[in-house]
Amino acid sequence: MTQTVLHIDSSIRAEGSVSRALSQKITSRFEGATVLRRDLADGVPLIDGAWIGANFTPAADRTDEQKAVLATSDAMVAELQAADVIVIGTPIYNFSVTAAMKAWIDLVARAGVTFQYSETGPKGLLTGKRAIIAIASGGTPVDSEIDFAGRYIRHIMGFIGITDVEFVKADSLGNGGDEKIAEANAQVDKIAA
């Protein structure tokens, strides 16, 4: 059975981005897969009052205008639903995710669509999927007390039901960057498709 890989990049750098290079290399490990591509640097709308109103209107009651407001979000959710594997390339900017990555999260974390509330708390609806996160930083060590990107992405993935999450780290590149990139590339070489 052919796998579907959703490849997402969020670095604003088109050239020279470590997270983009790593995410591309990870995606290429899945030979023969159907690849869906989403480059968040191309622009991601921010949620606003109209979006909230449309999102919380029952689907059957939405106006054409509300459907149009949700169109990008619906497309992004459909990509996640279709994917067996989600590959995300993200740098750490100012200790957290990029603005575009945060906007994408806001658009896909939808009650009743990608998660639901239950008597025991929120329950993710996108189960049975795998996520591989290529994360790069100039000075922030991933998984440290000042990393608000990696831990946040892991939490969000789990929140929407994706608990099989693996990180490929090229962090603190300002201190031994070539060596850390080589280590990250070696880690990618060991990823099972």
Coordinates of C-alpha atoms in Angstrom, one line a residue:
M1 CA 0.0 0.0 0.0
T2 CA 1.4 3.4 -1.0
Q3 CA 1.9 5.8 1.9
T4 CA 1.0 9.4 1.8
V5 CA 3.5 11.9 3.3
L6 CA 2.5 15.4 4.1
H7 CA 5.7 17.6 3.9
I8 CA 5.4 20.9 5.7
D9 CA 8.1 23.6 5.9
S10 CA 7.9 26.8 8.0
S11 CA 11.3 28.5 7.6
I12 CA 11.1 31.9 6.0
R13 CA 14.5 31.1 4.4
A14 CA 14.1 29.7 0.9
E15 CA 17.9 29.1 0.6
G16 CA 20.3 27.9 3.2
S17 CA 17.6 26.6 5.6
V18 CA 18.8 23.7 7.7
S19 CA 15.3 22.6 8.7
R20 CA 14.2 22.7 5.0
A21 CA 17.2 20.6 3.9
L22 CA 16.5 18.0 6.7
S23 CA 12.8 17.8 6.0
Q24 CA 13.4 17.3 2.3
K25 CA 15.9 14.5 3.1
I26 CA 13.4 12.9 5.5
T27 CA 10.6 13.0 2.9
S28 CA 12.9 11.4 0.3
R29 CA 13.3 8.4 2.5
F30 CA 9.7 7.5 1.7
E31 CA 10.4 6.3 -1.9
G32 CA 7.2 5.7 -3.9
A33 CA 5.0 7.7 -1.4
T34 CA 2.5 10.2 -2.5
V35 CA 3.8 13.5 -1.2
L36 CA 1.6 16.4 -0.3
R37 CA 3.5 19.6 0.0
R38 CA 2.7 22.7 2.1
D39 CA 5.2 25.5 2.4
L40 CA 4.0 27.8 5.1
A41 CA 6.4 30.6 4.0
D42 CA 4.0 31.0 1.0
G43 CA 1.6 32.6 3.5
V44 CA -0.9 31.4 6.1
P45 CA -4.0 33.3 7.0
L46 CA -4.5 34.2 10.6
I47 CA -7.7 33.3 12.4
D48 CA -10.0 36.2 13.2
G49 CA -13.5 36.9 14.3
A50 CA -15.0 35.8 11.0
W51 CA -13.0 32.5 11.1
I52 CA -14.1 31.8 14.7
G53 CA -17.7 32.5 13.8
A54 CA -17.6 30.2 10.8
N55 CA -15.7 27.5 12.6
F56 CA -18.3 27.3 15.4
T57 CA -21.3 27.4 13.1
P58 CA -22.5 23.8 12.4
A59 CA -21.3 22.7 9.0
A60 CA -24.8 22.3 7.7
D61 CA -25.7 25.9 8.7
R62 CA -22.6 27.7 7.2
T63 CA -23.1 30.4 4.6
D64 CA -21.1 30.4 1.4
E65 CA -19.1 33.2 2.9
Q66 CA -18.3 31.2 6.0
K67 CA -17.3 28.2 3.9
A68 CA -15.0 30.5 1.9
V69 CA -13.5 31.7 5.2
L70 CA -12.7 28.1 6.3
A71 CA -11.5 26.9 2.9
T72 CA -7.8 27.1 3.7
S73 CA -8.3 25.5 7.1
D74 CA -10.4 22.8 5.5
A75 CA -7.7 22.1 2.9
M76 CA -5.0 21.9 5.6
V77 CA -7.1 19.6 7.8
A78 CA -7.8 17.4 4.7
E79 CA -4.0 17.1 4.1
L80 CA -3.5 15.9 7.7
Q81 CA -6.4 13.5 7.4
A82 CA -5.0 12.0 4.2
A83 CA -1.4 11.7 5.4
D84 CA 0.1 8.5 7.0
V85 CA 3.3 10.4 7.8
I86 CA 3.7 14.1 8.6
V87 CA 7.2 15.6 8.0
I88 CA 7.6 19.1 9.4
G89 CA 10.7 21.2 8.9
T90 CA 10.8 24.1 11.4
P91 CA 13.4 26.4 12.8
I92 CA 13.2 27.9 16.3
Y93 CA 12.7 31.6 16.1
N94 CA 13.0 33.5 19.4
F95 CA 12.7 30.3 21.4
S96 CA 9.4 29.2 19.7
V97 CA 7.9 28.2 16.4
T98 CA 7.6 30.5 13.4
A99 CA 4.6 32.8 13.1
A100 CA 3.5 30.7 10.1
M101 CA 3.7 27.5 12.0
K102 CA 1.6 28.9 14.8
A103 CA -0.9 30.1 12.3
W104 CA -1.0 26.6 10.7
I105 CA -1.6 25.1 14.2
D106 CA -4.4 27.5 14.8
L107 CA -6.0 26.5 11.5
V108 CA -5.8 22.7 12.0
A109 CA -6.5 22.4 15.8
R110 CA -10.3 22.4 15.4
A111 CA -12.8 21.0 17.9
G112 CA -15.0 18.3 16.4
V113 CA -12.7 18.0 13.4
T114 CA -9.1 17.1 14.6
F115 CA -9.9 16.8 18.3
Q116 CA -13.0 16.5 20.5
Y117 CA -13.8 17.2 24.1
S118 CA -14.9 14.3 26.2
E119 CA -15.8 13.6 29.8
T120 CA -12.1 12.8 30.4
G121 CA -10.7 15.8 28.5
P122 CA -9.6 16.5 24.9
K123 CA -9.2 13.5 22.6
G124 CA -7.3 13.7 19.3
L125 CA -9.0 12.4 16.2
L126 CA -6.0 12.0 13.9
T127 CA -4.8 8.7 15.3
G128 CA -2.6 6.1 13.7
K129 CA -0.3 8.6 12.1
R130 CA 3.4 9.3 12.4
A131 CA 5.2 12.7 12.6
I132 CA 8.8 13.4 12.0
I133 CA 10.0 16.9 13.0
A134 CA 13.2 18.4 11.6
I135 CA 14.0 21.2 13.9
A136 CA 16.9 23.6 13.8
S137 CA 18.1 26.4 16.0
G138 CA 21.0 28.8 16.2
G139 CA 21.3 28.8 19.9
T140 CA 18.3 27.1 21.6
P141 CA 19.0 23.5 22.7
V142 CA 15.9 21.4 21.8
D143 CA 14.2 19.9 24.9
S144 CA 15.8 22.5 27.1
E145 CA 13.8 24.8 29.5
I146 CA 14.1 27.6 26.9
D147 CA 12.7 25.5 24.0
F148 CA 9.1 26.5 23.5
A149 CA 9.1 25.1 19.9
G150 CA 9.9 21.4 20.1
R151 CA 7.8 20.7 23.2
Y152 CA 4.9 22.7 21.8
I153 CA 4.9 20.8 18.5
R154 CA 5.0 17.5 20.4
H155 CA 2.1 18.6 22.6
I156 CA 0.0 19.8 19.6
M157 CA 0.6 16.6 17.7
G158 CA -0.5 14.6 20.7
F159 CA -3.5 16.9 21.2
I160 CA -4.8 16.1 17.7
G161 CA -4.1 12.4 18.1
I162 CA -0.6 12.0 16.7
T163 CA 1.5 10.4 19.4
D164 CA 4.2 8.7 17.3
V165 CA 6.5 11.8 17.1
E166 CA 10.2 11.7 16.3
F167 CA 12.6 14.6 16.2
V168 CA 15.6 15.1 14.1
K169 CA 17.6 17.9 15.8
A170 CA 20.1 20.3 14.4
D171 CA 20.1 22.6 17.4
S172 CA 22.5 25.2 18.8
L173 CA 24.1 25.6 15.4
G174 CA 25.9 28.7 16.5
N175 CA 28.2 26.3 18.4
G176 CA 29.6 23.6 16.1
G177 CA 27.1 23.8 13.3
D178 CA 28.8 21.6 10.8
E179 CA 29.1 18.8 13.3
K180 CA 25.5 19.1 14.4
I181 CA 24.2 19.1 10.9
A182 CA 26.2 16.0 10.2
E183 CA 24.7 14.3 13.3
A184 CA 21.2 15.3 12.1
N185 CA 21.9 13.9 8.7
A186 CA 23.1 10.6 10.2
Q187 CA 19.9 10.5 12.2
V188 CA 17.8 10.9 9.0
D189 CA 19.8 8.0 7.4
K190 CA 18.5 5.7 10.2
I191 CA 14.8 6.7 9.8
A192 CA 12.7 3.7 8.7
A193 CA 10.3 4.4 6.0

